[in-house]
Coordinates of C-alpha atoms and ligand atoms in Angstrom, one line a residue:
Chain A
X1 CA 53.4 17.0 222.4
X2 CA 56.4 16.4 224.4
X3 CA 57.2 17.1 228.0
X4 CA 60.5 18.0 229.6
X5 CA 62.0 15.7 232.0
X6 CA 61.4 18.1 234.3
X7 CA 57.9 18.4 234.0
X8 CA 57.7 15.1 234.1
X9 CA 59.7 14.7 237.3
X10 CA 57.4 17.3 238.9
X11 CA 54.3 15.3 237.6
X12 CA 55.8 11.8 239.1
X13 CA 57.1 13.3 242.3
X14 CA 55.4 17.0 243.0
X15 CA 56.6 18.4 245.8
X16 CA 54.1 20.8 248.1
X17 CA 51.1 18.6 247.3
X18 CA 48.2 19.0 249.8
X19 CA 46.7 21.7 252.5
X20 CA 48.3 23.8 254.6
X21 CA 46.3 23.7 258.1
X22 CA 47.5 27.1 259.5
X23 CA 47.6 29.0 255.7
X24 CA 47.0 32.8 255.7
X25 CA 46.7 33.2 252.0
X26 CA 44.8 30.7 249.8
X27 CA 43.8 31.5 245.9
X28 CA 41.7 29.4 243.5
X29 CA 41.5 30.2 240.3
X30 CA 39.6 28.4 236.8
X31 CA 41.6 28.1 233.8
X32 CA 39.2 30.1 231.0
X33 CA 40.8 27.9 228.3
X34 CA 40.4 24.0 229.7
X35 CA 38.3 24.5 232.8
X36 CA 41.2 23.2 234.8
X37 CA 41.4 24.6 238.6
X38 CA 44.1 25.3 240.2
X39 CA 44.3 26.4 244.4
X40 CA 47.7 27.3 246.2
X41 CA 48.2 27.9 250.4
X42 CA 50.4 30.2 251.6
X43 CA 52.2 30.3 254.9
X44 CA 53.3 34.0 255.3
X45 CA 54.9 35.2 258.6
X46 CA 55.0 38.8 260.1
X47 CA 58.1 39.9 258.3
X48 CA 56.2 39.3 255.3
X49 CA 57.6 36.7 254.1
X50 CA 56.6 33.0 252.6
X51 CA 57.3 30.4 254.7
X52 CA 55.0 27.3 253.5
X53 CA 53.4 27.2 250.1
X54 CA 51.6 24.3 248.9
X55 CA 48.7 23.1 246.3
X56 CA 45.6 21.5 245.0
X57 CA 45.6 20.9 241.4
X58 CA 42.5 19.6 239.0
X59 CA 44.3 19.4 235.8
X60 CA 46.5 18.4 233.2
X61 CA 50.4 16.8 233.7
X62 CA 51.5 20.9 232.9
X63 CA 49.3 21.8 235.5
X64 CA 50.4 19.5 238.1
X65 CA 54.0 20.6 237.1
X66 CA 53.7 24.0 237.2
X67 CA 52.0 24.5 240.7
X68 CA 54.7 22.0 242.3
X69 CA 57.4 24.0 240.4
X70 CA 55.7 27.7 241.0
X71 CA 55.3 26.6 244.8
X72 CA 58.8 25.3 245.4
X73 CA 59.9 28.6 243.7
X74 CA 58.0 31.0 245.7
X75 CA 58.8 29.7 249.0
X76 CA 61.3 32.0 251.1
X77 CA 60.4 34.9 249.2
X78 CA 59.0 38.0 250.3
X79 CA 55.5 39.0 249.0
X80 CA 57.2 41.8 247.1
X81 CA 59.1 39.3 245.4
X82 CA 56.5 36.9 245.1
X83 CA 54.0 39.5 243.7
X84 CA 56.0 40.0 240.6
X85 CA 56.2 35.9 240.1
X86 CA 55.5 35.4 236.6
X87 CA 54.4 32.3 234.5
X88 CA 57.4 32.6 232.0
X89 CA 59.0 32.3 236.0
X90 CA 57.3 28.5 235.8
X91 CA 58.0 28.2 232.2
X92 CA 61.9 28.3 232.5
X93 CA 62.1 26.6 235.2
X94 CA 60.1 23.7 233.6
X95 CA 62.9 24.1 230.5
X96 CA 59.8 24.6 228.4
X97 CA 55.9 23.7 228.0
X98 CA 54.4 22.8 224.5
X99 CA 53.0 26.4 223.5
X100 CA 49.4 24.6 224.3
X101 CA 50.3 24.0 227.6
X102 CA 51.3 27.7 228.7
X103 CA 47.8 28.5 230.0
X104 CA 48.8 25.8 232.5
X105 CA 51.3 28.0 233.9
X106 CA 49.2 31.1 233.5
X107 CA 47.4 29.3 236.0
X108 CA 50.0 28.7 238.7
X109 CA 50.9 32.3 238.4
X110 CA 47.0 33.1 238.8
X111 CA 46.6 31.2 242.0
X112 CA 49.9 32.7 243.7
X113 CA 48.5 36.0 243.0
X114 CA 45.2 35.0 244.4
X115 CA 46.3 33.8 247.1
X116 CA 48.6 36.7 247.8
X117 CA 45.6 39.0 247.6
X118 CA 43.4 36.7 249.8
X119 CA 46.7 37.4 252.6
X120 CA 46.4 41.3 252.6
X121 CA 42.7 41.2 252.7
X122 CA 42.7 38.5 255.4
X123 CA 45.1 40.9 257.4
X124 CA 42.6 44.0 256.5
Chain B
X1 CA 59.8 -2.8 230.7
X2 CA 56.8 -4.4 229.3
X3 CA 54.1 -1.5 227.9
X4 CA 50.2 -3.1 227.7
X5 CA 48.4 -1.5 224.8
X6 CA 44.8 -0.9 225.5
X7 CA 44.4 1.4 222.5
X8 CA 43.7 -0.7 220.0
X9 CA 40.7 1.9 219.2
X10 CA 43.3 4.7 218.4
X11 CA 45.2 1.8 216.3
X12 CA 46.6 -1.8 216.4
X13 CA 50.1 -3.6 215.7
X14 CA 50.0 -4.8 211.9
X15 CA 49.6 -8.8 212.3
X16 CA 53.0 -10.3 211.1
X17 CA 50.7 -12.7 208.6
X18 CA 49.5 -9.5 207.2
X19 CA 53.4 -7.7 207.1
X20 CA 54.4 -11.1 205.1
X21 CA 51.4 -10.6 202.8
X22 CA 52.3 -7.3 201.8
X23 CA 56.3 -7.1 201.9
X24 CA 56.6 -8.4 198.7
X25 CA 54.4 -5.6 196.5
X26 CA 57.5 -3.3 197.8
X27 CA 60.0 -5.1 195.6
X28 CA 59.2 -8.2 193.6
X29 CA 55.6 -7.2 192.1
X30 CA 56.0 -3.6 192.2
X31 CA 54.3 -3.5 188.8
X32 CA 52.0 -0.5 188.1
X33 CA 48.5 -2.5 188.3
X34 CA 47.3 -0.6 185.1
X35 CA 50.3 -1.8 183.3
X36 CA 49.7 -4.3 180.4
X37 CA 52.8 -6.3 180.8
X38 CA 53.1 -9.3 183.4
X39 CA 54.6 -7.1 185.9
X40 CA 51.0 -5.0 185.9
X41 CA 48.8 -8.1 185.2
X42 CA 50.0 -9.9 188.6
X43 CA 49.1 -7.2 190.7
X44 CA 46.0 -6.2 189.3
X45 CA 45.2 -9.5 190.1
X46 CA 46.5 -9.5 193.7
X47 CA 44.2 -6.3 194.0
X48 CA 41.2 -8.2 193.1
X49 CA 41.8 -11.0 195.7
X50 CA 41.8 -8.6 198.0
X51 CA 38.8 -6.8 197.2
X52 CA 37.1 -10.4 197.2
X53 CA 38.5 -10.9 200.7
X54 CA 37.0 -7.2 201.6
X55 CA 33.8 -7.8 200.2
X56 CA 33.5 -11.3 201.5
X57 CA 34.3 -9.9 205.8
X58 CA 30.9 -7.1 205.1
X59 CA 28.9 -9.6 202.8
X60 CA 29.0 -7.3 199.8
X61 CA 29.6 -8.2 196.0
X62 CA 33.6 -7.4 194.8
X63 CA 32.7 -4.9 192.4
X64 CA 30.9 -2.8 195.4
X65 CA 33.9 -2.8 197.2
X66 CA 36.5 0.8 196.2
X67 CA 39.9 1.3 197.9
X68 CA 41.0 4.7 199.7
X69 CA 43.1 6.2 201.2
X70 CA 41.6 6.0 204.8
X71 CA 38.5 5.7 206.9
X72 CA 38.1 9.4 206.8
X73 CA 38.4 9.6 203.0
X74 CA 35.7 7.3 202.8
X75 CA 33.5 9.1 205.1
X76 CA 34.5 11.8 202.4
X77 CA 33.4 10.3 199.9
X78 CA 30.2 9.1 200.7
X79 CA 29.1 11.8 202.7
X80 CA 30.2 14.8 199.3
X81 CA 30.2 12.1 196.8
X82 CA 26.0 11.8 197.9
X83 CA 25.4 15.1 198.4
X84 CA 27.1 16.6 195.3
X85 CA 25.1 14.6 193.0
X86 CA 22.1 14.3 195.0
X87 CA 21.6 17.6 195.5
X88 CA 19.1 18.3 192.8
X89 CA 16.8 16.3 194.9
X90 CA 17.4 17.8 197.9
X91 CA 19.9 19.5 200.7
X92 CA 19.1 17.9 203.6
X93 CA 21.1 15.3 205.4
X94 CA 21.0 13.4 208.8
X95 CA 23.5 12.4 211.2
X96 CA 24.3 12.1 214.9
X97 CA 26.0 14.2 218.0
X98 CA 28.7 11.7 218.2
X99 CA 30.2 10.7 214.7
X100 CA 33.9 10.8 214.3
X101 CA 35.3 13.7 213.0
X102 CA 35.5 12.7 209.6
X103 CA 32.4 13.0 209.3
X104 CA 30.9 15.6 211.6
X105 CA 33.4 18.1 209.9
X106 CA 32.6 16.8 206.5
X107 CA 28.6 17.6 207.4
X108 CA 29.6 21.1 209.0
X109 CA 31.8 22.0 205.4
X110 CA 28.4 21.4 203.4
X111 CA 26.6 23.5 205.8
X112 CA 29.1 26.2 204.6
X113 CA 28.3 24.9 200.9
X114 CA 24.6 25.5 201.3
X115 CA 23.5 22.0 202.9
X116 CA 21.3 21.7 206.0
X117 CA 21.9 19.1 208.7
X118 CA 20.2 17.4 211.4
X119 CA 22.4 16.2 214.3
X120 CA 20.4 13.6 216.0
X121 CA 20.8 13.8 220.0
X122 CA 21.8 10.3 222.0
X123 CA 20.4 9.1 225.1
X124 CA 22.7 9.0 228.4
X125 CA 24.1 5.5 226.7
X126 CA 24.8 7.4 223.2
X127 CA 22.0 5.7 221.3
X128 CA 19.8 7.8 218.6
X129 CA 16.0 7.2 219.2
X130 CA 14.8 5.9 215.7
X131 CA 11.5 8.4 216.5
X132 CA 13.8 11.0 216.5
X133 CA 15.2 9.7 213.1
X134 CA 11.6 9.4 211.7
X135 CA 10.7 12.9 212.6
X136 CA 14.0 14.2 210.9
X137 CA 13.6 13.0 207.6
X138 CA 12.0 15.5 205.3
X139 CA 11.0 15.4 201.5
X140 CA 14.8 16.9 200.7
X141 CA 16.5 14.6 202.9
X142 CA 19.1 12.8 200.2
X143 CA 21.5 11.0 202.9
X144 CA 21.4 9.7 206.4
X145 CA 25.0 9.1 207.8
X146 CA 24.7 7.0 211.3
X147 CA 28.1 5.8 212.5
X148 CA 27.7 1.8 213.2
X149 CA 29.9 1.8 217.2
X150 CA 31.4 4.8 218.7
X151 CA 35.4 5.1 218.8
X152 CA 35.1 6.8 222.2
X153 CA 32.4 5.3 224.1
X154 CA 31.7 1.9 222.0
X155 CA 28.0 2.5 222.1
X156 CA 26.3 0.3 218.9
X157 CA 23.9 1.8 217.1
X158 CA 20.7 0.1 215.7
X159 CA 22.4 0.3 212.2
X160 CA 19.5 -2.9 210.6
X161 CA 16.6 -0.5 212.3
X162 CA 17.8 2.8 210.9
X163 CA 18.5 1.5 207.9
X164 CA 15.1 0.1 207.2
X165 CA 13.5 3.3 208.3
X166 CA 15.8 5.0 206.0
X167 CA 15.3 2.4 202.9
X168 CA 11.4 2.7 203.2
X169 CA 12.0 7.1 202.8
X170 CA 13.9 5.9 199.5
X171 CA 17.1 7.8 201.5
X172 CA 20.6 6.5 200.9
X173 CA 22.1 5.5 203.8
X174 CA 25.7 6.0 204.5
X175 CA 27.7 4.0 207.8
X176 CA 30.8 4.5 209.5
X177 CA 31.7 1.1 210.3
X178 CA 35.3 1.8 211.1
X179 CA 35.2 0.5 215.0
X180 CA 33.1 -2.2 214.0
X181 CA 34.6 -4.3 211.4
X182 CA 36.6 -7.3 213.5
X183 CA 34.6 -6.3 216.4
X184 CA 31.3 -7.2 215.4
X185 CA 29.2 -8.6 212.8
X186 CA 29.5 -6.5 209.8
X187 CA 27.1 -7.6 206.7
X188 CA 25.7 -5.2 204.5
X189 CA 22.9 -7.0 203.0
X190 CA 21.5 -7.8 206.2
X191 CA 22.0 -3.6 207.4
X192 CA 19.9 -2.4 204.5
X193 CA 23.4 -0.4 204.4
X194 CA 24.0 1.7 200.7
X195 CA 27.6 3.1 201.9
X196 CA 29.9 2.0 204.3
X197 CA 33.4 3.0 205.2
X198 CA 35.8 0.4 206.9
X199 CA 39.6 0.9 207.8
X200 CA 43.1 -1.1 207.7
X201 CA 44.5 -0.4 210.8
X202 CA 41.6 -0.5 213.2
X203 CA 41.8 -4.5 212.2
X204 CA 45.6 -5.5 212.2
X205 CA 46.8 -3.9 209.2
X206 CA 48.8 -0.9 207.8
X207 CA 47.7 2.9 208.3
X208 CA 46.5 4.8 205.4
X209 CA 44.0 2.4 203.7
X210 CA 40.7 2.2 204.0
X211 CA 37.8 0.8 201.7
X212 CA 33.9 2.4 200.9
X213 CA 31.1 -0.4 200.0
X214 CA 28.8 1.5 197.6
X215 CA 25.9 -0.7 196.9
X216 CA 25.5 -0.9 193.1
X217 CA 23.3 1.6 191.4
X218 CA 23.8 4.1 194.0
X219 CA 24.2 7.6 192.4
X220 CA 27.8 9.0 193.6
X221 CA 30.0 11.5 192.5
X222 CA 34.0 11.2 192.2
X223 CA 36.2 12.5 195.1
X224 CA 39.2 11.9 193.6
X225 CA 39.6 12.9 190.3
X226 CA 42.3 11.9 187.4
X227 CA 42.9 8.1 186.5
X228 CA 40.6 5.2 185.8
X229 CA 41.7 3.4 188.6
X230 CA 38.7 1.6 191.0
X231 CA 36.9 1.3 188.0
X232 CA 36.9 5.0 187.2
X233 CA 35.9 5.9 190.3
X234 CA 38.5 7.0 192.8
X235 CA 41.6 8.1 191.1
X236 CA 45.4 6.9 192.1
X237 CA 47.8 4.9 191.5
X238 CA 46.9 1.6 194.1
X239 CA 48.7 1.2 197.2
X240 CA 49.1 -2.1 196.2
X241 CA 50.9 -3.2 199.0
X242 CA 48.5 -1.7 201.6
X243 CA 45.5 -3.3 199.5
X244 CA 46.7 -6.7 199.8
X245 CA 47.4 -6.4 203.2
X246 CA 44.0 -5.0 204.1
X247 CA 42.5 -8.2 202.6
X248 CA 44.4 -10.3 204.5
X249 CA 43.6 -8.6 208.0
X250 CA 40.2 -8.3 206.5
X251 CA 40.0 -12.5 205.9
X252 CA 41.5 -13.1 209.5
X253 CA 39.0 -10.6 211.4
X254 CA 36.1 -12.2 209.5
X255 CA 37.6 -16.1 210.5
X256 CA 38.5 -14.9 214.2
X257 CA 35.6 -12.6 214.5
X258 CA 33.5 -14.8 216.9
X259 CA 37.1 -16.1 219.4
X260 CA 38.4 -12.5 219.0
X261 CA 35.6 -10.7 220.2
X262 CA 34.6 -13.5 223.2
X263 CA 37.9 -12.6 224.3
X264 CA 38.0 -9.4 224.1
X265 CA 34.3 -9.1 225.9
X266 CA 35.7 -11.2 228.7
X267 CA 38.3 -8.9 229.4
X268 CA 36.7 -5.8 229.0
X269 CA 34.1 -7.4 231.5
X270 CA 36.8 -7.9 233.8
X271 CA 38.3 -4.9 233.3
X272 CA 35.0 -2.9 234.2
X273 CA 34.5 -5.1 237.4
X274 CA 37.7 -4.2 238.5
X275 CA 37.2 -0.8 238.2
X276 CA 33.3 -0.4 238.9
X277 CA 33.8 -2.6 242.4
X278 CA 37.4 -1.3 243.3
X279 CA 36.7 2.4 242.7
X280 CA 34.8 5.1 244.4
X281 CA 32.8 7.9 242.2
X282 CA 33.3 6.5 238.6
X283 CA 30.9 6.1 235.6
X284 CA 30.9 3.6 233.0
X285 CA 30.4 5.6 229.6
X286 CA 28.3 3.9 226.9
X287 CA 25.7 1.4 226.5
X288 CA 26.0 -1.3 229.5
X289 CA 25.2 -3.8 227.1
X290 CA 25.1 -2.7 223.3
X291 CA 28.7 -2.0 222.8
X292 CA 32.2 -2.9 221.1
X293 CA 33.6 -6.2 222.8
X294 CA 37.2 -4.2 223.7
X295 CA 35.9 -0.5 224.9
X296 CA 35.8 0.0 228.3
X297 CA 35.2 4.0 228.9
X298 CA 35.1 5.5 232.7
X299 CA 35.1 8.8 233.9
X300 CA 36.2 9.4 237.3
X301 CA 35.2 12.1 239.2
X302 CA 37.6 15.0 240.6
X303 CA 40.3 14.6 238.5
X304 CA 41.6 15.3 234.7
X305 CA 41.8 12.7 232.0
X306 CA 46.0 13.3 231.0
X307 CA 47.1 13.0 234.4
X308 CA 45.3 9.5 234.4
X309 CA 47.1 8.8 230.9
X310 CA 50.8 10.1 232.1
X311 CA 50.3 8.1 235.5
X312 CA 49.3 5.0 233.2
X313 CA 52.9 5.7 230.6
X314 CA 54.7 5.8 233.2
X315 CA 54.6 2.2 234.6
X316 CA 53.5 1.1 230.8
X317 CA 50.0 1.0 230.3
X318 CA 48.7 3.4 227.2
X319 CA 44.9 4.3 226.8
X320 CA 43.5 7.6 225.9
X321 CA 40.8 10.3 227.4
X322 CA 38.8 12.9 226.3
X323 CA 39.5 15.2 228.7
X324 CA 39.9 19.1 227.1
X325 CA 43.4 19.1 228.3
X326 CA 44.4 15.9 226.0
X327 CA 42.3 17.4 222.4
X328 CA 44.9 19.7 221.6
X329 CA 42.1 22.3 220.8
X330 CA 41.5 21.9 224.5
X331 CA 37.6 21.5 224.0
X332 CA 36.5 18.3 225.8
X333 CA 35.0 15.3 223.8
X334 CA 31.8 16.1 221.8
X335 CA 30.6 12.3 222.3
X336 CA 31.2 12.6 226.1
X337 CA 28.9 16.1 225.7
X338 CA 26.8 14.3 223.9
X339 CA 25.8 12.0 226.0
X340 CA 25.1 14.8 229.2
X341 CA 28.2 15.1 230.6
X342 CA 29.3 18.4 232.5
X343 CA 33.0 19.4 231.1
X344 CA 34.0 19.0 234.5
X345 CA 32.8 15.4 234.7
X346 CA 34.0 14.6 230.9
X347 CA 37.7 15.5 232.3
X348 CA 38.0 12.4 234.5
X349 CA 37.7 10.5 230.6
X350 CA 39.6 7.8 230.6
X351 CA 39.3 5.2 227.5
X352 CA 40.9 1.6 227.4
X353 CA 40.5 -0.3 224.5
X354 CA 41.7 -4.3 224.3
X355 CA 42.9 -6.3 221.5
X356 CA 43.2 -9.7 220.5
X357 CA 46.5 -10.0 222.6
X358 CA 45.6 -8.8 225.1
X359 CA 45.5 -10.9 228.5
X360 CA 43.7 -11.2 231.8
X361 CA 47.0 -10.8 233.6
X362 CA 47.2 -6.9 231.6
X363 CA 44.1 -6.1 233.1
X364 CA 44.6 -7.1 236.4
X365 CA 47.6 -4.7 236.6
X366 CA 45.9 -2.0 235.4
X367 CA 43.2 -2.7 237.4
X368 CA 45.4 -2.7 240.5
X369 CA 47.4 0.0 239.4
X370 CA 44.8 2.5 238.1
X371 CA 43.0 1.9 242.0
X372 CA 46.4 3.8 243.1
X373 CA 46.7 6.3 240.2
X374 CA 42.7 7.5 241.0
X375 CA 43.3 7.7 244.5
X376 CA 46.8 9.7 244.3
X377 CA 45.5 11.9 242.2
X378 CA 42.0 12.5 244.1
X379 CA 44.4 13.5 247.4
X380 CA 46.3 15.7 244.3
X381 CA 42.6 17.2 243.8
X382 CA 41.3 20.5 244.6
X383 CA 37.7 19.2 244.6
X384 CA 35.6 16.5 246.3
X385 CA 32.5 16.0 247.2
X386 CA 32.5 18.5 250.0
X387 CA 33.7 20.7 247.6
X388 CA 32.3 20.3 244.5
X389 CA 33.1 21.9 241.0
X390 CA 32.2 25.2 240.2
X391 CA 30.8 24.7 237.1
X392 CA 30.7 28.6 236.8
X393 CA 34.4 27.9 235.6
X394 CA 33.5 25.2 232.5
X395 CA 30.8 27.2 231.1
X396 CA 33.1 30.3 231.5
X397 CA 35.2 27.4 229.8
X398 CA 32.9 26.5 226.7
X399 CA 32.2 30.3 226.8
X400 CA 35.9 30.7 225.4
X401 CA 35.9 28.5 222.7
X402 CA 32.4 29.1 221.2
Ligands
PLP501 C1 34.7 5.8 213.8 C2 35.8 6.2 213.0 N1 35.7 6.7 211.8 C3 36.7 7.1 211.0 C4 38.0 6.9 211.5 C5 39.1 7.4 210.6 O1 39.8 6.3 210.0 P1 41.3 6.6 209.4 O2 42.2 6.8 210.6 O3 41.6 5.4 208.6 O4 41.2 7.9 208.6 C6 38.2 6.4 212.7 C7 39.6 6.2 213.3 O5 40.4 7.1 213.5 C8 37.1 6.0 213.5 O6 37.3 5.5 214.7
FES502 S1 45.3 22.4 232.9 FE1 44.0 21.8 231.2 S2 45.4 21.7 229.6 FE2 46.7 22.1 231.4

């Protein structure tokens, strides 16, 4: 199994890593296949748009990757745009996961919808 | 930069006493051993020393001793080579949770063959209870197969006990003794052992040669078919080259057992100090006491066995985990299962293993590096103890895979 460099980069040096205080969408999802757990904040602002994401991760190097990759992606998008964020998104991005590591990314793009949802029901 | 290898359970760096042994059976005495001619003659005879050396480390007689390809060939071996011509007798066989896969998947083919078997539960240290043993054996029962120490946890088993339990049943009694030889006393007269599998590179020498002690008399069938090589017994044309040099490291573990593992135990000690006093919410994993000199297993809580390893690369240090994200078949260890783990705990996994080079200056940096690693990666961690693990999501987990 081989990583990218920039996986690896996003491993050593994630970016987005911890709580945010005043977040009005959070998501937490399990990964079915490893048990890995995965929770992303989302600061979104009254035009609807993401100002602050950021993220927990319990998992593997992929994992870790792909939420500080996903996070930094999704961050100045609108929820529209943000709701059609896929993992193949994280996957590019990443220049590649070994095909037993895409879950990982499943994962990332789990959590942003999660949290997405959590947002609109919060505002409900 | 300078990389510390504490994976000497995965494999070790061929001594160079042992590469000078062998380099030669590549080009001067590359004779076929079953030649006639001088050519054959020399090495046949260079085999034999080395089966000497082999039977001399574990205690046995020469002609007891049979070359393979690998530990897990051996495991093979004994485990089919029993049961296939045993089997008139009976179709029941014994083993444990926690064997290696060698011979775990071995046992679970002859289940598909028509064989039953017994996996024996450990106890929270991975030890079998010899009750437990006793109540398994039945009239049919033709082989009990009890690895001697665990490759993940280190845990010893009481090999002399079993075996005596087993011996007085009239049971043949097969040991993976793979993680013990150079570790720890291996002597299979004193065992009450019938089989036992050892391997090259566990012990300073080359991958891809291993060795099964079958007592004399016991009934075996043939893995390997075709020549008469190993007296008729396992076909193929010797590895010479690998043979000799698994005598060699075979002669030096047995000379340097007692220094090596005093060593080792001293640094694993210190290493588990380090760790155990420096660390919050982390488990030792094994036997406190009755394990392998160089395993040190912990599992620390909150967070995932191949960010440890990656974290560890990174500023040099190798070691390994059992976390389901590092098994490739993302399933977490079955010996960390074994011995009561949730999944969720078993992912924190992290294995060292020392060596004979290993210093006390090596542990103390990972020691002092590994404090960081955990405590980056708990702040990096979705759960805590105020937030535990929903363990709804690991059974949903295990769910998937079985
Ligand atoms: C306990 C045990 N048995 C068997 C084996 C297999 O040995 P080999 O790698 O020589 O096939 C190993 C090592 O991988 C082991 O640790
Ligand atoms: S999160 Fe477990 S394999 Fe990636």
């Amino acid at each position: 199994m081989e990583y990218t460099d920039v996986v690896m980069e996003n491993f050593t040096c994630p970016k987005h890593v911890g709580e945010i205080e005043d977040a009005n969408g959070v998501g937490q999802v399990g990964s079915p296949a490893c048990g890995d757990i995965m929770k992303i904040f989302l600061k979104i602002n009254g035009d609807g748009v993401i100002e602050d994401a950021s993220f927990k991760t319990f998992g593997c190097g992929a994992a870790v990757a792909s939420s500080s990759m996903a996070t930094d992606m999704i961050i100045g998008k609108t929820i529209e745009e943000a709701g059609k964020f896929k993992n193949s998104d994280v996957v590019d991005a990443l220049g590649g996961l070994p095909a037993e590591k895409i879950h990982c990314s499943v994962l990332a793009a789990e959590a942003i919808q999660a949290a997405i949802e959590d947002y609109h029901k919060n505002k409900a | 930069m300078k990389r510390i290898y504490l994976d000497h359970a995965a494999t070790t760096p061929v001594d160079p006493a042992v590469v000078e042994t062998m380099l030669p059976f590549f080009t001067e005495y590359f004779g076929n051993p079953s030649s006639v001619y001088t050519e054959g003659r020399g090495v046949k005879k260079s085999i034999e020393a080395a089966r000497l050396q082999i039977a001399k480390a574990i205690n046995a007689d020469p002609r007891e001793i049979y070359f393979t390809g690998s530990g897990s060939e051996a495991d093979n071996w004994a485990i089919k080579g029993i049961a296939m011509k045993n089997q008139a007798k009976g179709k029941h066989i014994i083993t444990s949770t926690i064997e290696h896969h060698a011979v775990l998947h071995t046992c679970e083919y002859l289940e598909k063959q028509g064989f039953e078997v017994t996996y024996l539960p450990v106890d929270e240290d991975g030890l079998i209870s010899l009750d437990d043993l006793r109540n398994a054996i039945r009239k049919d029962t033709i082989l009990v197969t009890i690895m001697f120490a665990n490759n993940e946890i280190g845990t010893v088993e009481p090999i002399k006990e079993i075996g005596e339990i087993v011996k007085e049943k009239g049971i043949i009694f097969h040991t993976d003794a793979v993680q013990a030889l150079g570790n720890i006393p291996v002597d299979v007269k004193d065992l009450n052992v019938d089989l036992l599998s050892i391997s090259a590179h566990k012990i300073y020498g080359p991958k891809g040669i291993g060795a099964l002690f079958i007592r004399k008399g016991v009934p075996i069938d043939n893995l390997i078919h075709g020549g008469a090589q190993e007296r008729k017994k396992r076909a193929g044309t010797e590895n010479t080259a690998e043979i000799v040099a698994f005598g060699k490291a075979a002669e030096m573990a047995t000379e340097h057992l007692a220094e090596n593992a005093a060593h080792m135990k001293k640094l694993r000690d210190l290493l588990i100090k380090g760790v155990m006093d420096n660390i919050p919410q982390v488990r030792l994993n094994g036997h406190p006491e009755k394990r392998l000199p160089g395993n040190a297993n912990f599992c620390f809580d909150y967070i995932e066995g191949e960010s440890i390893l990656l974290s560890l690369d990174i500023i040099g240090i190798a070691g390994s985990s059992g976390s389901a994200c590092t098994s490739g078949s993302l399933d977490p260890s079955h010996v960390l299962l074994a011995i009561g783990l949730p999944a969720g705990v078993a992912h924190g996994s992290l294995r060292l293993t020392i060596g004979k080079h290993t210093t006390a200056e090596d542990i103390n940096y990972v020691v002092d590096n590994l404090i960081q690693i955990i405590e980056r990666l708990r702040k990096m961690s979705p759960i805590n103890a105020d937030c535990p693990i929903d363990d709804a999501v690991f059974d949903k987990a295990a769910h998937h895979h079985h």
